[in-house]
Amino acid sequence: MFVAGIVTLIVLSRFNRELQRDVLQLEAELGRMSVEDPDKIHIVAIEDPVVPPEVAPYVDEIWQYRCYLPPGYDFRRMRGGGRLSDRGLYFQGGFSTSHSSPRSEPYHRLLTIGLQRQDEGVECFFSFGGSSSSGRWDVQADLNGDELVVETLATPGGPAQSFDQDTILPLLRLYDPNTAEPKQIDGRTLTTYAGGIVVICPAKLEAEFAQLRQGKQPEGFEDSWIAEGQRQ
């Protein structure tokens, strides 16, 4: 199973790069997706993600997003699985982070998130442009069933969503509502669930994001700092 997971990650990464080239070709032929405000991030969910035949047997769920990123946008990415809250950004578990250097010109990136059922949870495969990673999410529920709660910032088949550059973006939040456990954090009670999350955070809010991940509220915090997802 481990070898199959590595193969899946490699193939998804290569496939994502190929799709990225297709996106650039389509932009040259048909123009880019509609961007009303070039200073905002735009995200659109691909309605029918294409999965390579050699990957399909190992991927139970997949999401793909086309992202427009404005010039000068400096951000960090986080992918993690463990215990998380249904609102906010509290998270406890294993995670990985990476960063992207800001560019002087606007650009588009393709983001792919795939989940593969394994014996004791699921493996999450994450590919953004040319960067890829994988990690375990402690989710026991059927990925194709109705038990899991899935929230995204852009609904497949729906219009592109736009966000200010100073907004933290939980691209995907997935959890099992049957695993609810209360936890006392920073003088208040949070209900946590087994699941996983993928987030894009502006570099200038990296310290505040670390506090939010611990269940704390940074000084001057406002709800508008965090984009609200939609249930899929």
C-alpha positions as a printed NumPy array, in Angstrom:
array([[  0.   ,   0.   ,   0.   ],
       [  2.869,   2.374,   0.803],
       [  4.462,   1.788,  -2.612],
       [  1.105,   2.354,  -4.306],
       [  0.779,   5.63 ,  -2.401],
       [  4.196,   6.829,  -3.563],
       [  3.367,   5.88 ,  -7.143],
       [  0.055,   7.739,  -6.864],
       [  1.812,  10.87 ,  -5.585],
       [  4.39 ,  10.784,  -8.383],
       [  1.786,  10.248, -11.092],
       [ -0.553,  12.907,  -9.675],
       [  2.343,  15.377,  -9.528],
       [  3.28 ,  14.67 , -13.149],
       [ -0.379,  14.789, -14.188],
       [ -0.842,  18.114, -12.4  ],
       [  2.09 ,  19.576, -14.353],
       [  0.56 ,  18.306, -17.592],
       [ -2.799,  19.859, -16.693],
       [ -1.001,  23.097, -15.832],
       [  0.443,  23.166, -19.363],
       [ -3.052,  22.517, -20.733],
       [ -4.376,  25.453, -18.671],
       [ -1.707,  27.747, -20.12 ],
       [ -2.507,  26.538, -23.637],
       [ -6.226,  27.128, -23.14 ],
       [ -5.487,  30.6  , -21.79 ],
       [ -3.507,  31.365, -24.943],
       [ -6.325,  30.075, -27.158],
       [ -9.447,  31.14 , -25.26 ],
       [ -8.315,  33.709, -22.704],
       [ -8.085,  33.368, -18.938],
       [-10.997,  32.838, -16.601],
       [-12.933,  35.989, -15.824],
       [-11.064,  38.069, -13.238],
       [-13.037,  41.13 , -12.191],
       [-10.465,  42.46 ,  -9.709],
       [ -6.842,  41.593, -10.634],
       [ -5.7  ,  42.365,  -7.074],
       [ -7.796,  39.538,  -5.578],
       [ -7.281,  35.771,  -5.454],
       [ -9.767,  33.891,  -7.641],
       [-10.545,  30.192,  -7.187],
       [-12.785,  28.015,  -9.334],
       [-13.464,  24.302,  -8.695],
       [-13.187,  22.006, -11.712],
       [-16.51 ,  20.217, -12.06 ],
       [-15.193,  16.945, -13.498],
       [-11.589,  16.35 , -12.392],
       [ -9.683,  14.134, -14.8  ],
       [ -7.801,  11.241, -13.196],
       [ -5.106,   9.298, -15.087],
       [ -6.038,   5.604, -15.591],
       [ -2.965,   4.471, -13.641],
       [ -4.06 ,   6.614, -10.66 ],
       [ -7.83 ,   5.997, -10.674],
       [ -7.718,   2.633,  -8.798],
       [ -5.88 ,   4.291,  -5.889],
       [ -7.85 ,   7.537,  -5.52 ],
       [-11.27 ,   7.475,  -3.857],
       [-11.952,  11.223,  -3.882],
       [-10.328,  14.072,  -5.81 ],
       [-10.751,  17.851,  -5.973],
       [ -9.142,  20.193,  -8.479],
       [ -9.075,  23.978,  -8.396],
       [ -7.852,  26.563, -10.83 ],
       [ -6.36 ,  29.48 ,  -8.918],
       [ -5.611,  33.004, -10.117],
       [ -2.905,  34.615,  -7.967],
       [ -2.304,  38.381,  -8.191],
       [  1.113,  40.009,  -8.565],
       [  3.038,  40.355,  -5.308],
       [  0.932,  37.754,  -3.487],
       [  3.147,  36.141,  -0.824],
       [  1.589,  33.077,   0.797],
       [  2.136,  29.827,   2.681],
       [  0.413,  26.466,   2.197],
       [ -0.543,  23.968,   4.912],
       [ -1.915,  20.44 ,   4.586],
       [ -2.676,  18.469,   7.737],
       [ -4.655,  15.595,   9.224],
       [ -5.694,  15.131,  12.85 ],
       [ -8.258,  16.872,  15.076],
       [ -9.871,  20.075,  13.825],
       [-12.772,  22.37 ,  14.623],
       [-15.792,  22.769,  12.351],
       [-15.252,  26.541,  12.357],
       [-12.121,  28.602,  12.691],
       [ -8.678,  27.084,  12.207],
       [ -7.987,  25.033,  15.336],
       [ -5.918,  22.01 ,  14.344],
       [ -3.937,  19.373,  16.233],
       [ -2.042,  16.701,  14.342],
       [  0.589,  16.122,  11.693],
       [  0.972,  18.76 ,   9.011],
       [  3.335,  20.075,   6.376],
       [  3.888,  23.627,   5.157],
       [  5.537,  25.221,   2.139],
       [  5.811,  28.72 ,   0.737],
       [  5.711,  30.391,  -2.66 ],
       [  7.744,  33.443,  -3.576],
       [  5.692,  36.402,  -4.805],
       [  5.771,  37.18 ,  -8.516],
       [  5.736,  40.496, -10.299],
       [  3.068,  39.287, -12.748],
       [ -0.289,  37.59 , -12.101],
       [ -0.345,  33.861, -12.74 ],
       [ -2.54 ,  30.767, -12.611],
       [ -1.95 ,  27.507, -10.767],
       [ -3.75 ,  24.172, -10.742],
       [ -4.306,  22.622,  -7.304],
       [ -5.176,  18.936,  -6.9  ],
       [ -6.154,  17.157,  -3.671],
       [ -6.694,  13.39 ,  -3.762],
       [ -7.675,  10.968,  -0.979],
       [ -6.902,   7.246,  -0.949],
       [ -8.489,   4.85 ,   1.575],
       [ -5.967,   2.852,   3.575],
       [ -6.227,   0.392,   6.48 ],
       [ -6.226,   2.961,   9.296],
       [ -7.308,   6.212,   7.701],
       [ -6.709,   7.862,   4.341],
       [ -3.664,   9.189,   2.532],
       [ -3.936,  12.76 ,   1.259],
       [ -2.056,  13.606,  -1.948],
       [ -1.561,  17.318,  -2.542],
       [ -0.155,  18.952,  -5.681],
       [  0.043,  22.693,  -6.33 ],
       [  1.791,  23.692,  -9.545],
       [  5.076,  21.782,  -9.402],
       [  5.046,  21.157,  -5.639],
       [  3.628,  17.924,  -4.191],
       [  3.327,  16.199,  -0.815],
       [  1.326,  13.486,   0.963],
       [  0.275,  12.672,   4.52 ],
       [ -2.09 ,  10.554,   6.643],
       [ -5.542,  11.789,   7.665],
       [ -7.245,   9.916,  10.519],
       [-10.609,   9.474,   8.813],
       [-12.432,   6.166,   9.242],
       [-15.763,   6.982,   7.566],
       [-16.552,   5.963,   3.995],
       [-15.127,   8.605,   1.661],
       [-17.932,   8.028,  -0.82 ],
       [-20.692,   7.937,   1.801],
       [-22.828,  10.628,   3.398],
       [-21.186,  10.662,   6.841],
       [-18.327,  13.056,   6.136],
       [-18.698,  16.825,   6.168],
       [-16.807,  18.408,   3.247],
       [-16.393,  22.183,   2.959],
       [-14.674,  23.973,   0.081],
       [-14.191,  27.609,  -0.9  ],
       [-15.418,  26.886,  -4.422],
       [-18.165,  24.425,  -5.344],
       [-17.604,  22.2  ,  -8.402],
       [-19.601,  23.596, -11.291],
       [-20.061,  26.93 ,  -9.502],
       [-18.618,  30.354, -10.345],
       [-15.131,  31.518,  -9.406],
       [-14.832,  32.884,  -5.865],
       [-12.669,  35.924,  -5.131],
       [-10.861,  36.861,  -1.91 ],
       [ -8.724,  39.705,  -0.609],
       [ -5.007,  38.999,  -0.367],
       [ -5.074,  39.381,   3.429],
       [ -7.646,  36.57 ,   3.907],
       [ -6.758,  33.093,   5.2  ],
       [ -8.218,  30.526,   2.8  ],
       [ -9.269,  27.054,   4.072],
       [ -9.494,  25.498,   0.602],
       [-10.767,  22.159,   1.85 ],
       [-12.002,  21.037,   5.27 ],
       [-13.138,  17.433,   5.763],
       [-14.21 ,  15.782,   9.013],
       [-16.359,  13.02 ,  10.509],
       [-19.143,  14.559,  12.669],
       [-19.451,  11.253,  14.567],
       [-16.03 ,  11.797,  16.172],
       [-16.937,  14.933,  18.153],
       [-14.865,  15.57 ,  21.287],
       [-14.894,  18.723,  23.464],
       [-11.548,  20.349,  24.241],
       [-10.721,  23.181,  26.624],
       [ -8.512,  25.721,  24.846],
       [ -7.579,  29.236,  25.905],
       [-10.46 ,  29.449,  28.387],
       [-13.194,  28.207,  26.076],
       [-14.614,  24.91 ,  24.866],
       [-14.074,  23.817,  21.279],
       [-15.597,  20.747,  19.673],
       [-13.029,  18.89 ,  17.586],
       [-13.386,  16.166,  14.962],
       [-11.179,  13.677,  13.138],
       [-10.408,  14.975,   9.672],
       [ -8.067,  17.03 ,   7.538],
       [ -7.591,  20.512,   6.142],
       [ -5.753,  22.358,   3.351],
       [ -5.103,  26.083,   3.879],
       [ -3.492,  28.978,   2.027],
       [ -2.346,  31.755,   4.352],
       [ -0.912,  35.201,   3.508],
       [  2.718,  35.396,   4.64 ],
       [  2.015,  38.522,   6.685],
       [ -0.506,  36.565,   8.811],
       [  1.763,  33.573,   9.401],
       [  2.223,  34.322,  13.13 ],
       [ -1.508,  34.917,  13.617],
       [ -2.276,  31.72 ,  11.715],
       [ -0.058,  29.763,  14.135],
       [ -2.084,  31.159,  17.052],
       [ -5.404,  30.373,  15.377],
       [ -4.227,  26.829,  14.734],
       [ -3.666,  26.471,  18.493],
       [ -7.193,  27.689,  19.226],
       [ -6.076,  31.142,  20.373],
       [ -7.39 ,  34.469,  19.117],
       [ -4.689,  36.941,  18.042],
       [ -4.939,  40.557,  19.125],
       [ -7.369,  42.451,  16.908],
       [ -8.756,  39.274,  15.368],
       [-11.862,  39.596,  13.19 ],
       [-13.96 ,  36.814,  11.653],
       [-13.309,  38.314,   8.201],
       [ -9.682,  37.139,   8.436],
       [-10.866,  33.6  ,   7.577],
       [-12.865,  32.833,   4.427],
       [-15.991,  30.768,   5.058],
       [-16.357,  27.549,   3.079],
       [-19.427,  25.986,   1.526],
       [-20.652,  22.478,   2.254],
       [-20.281,  20.235,  -0.753]])
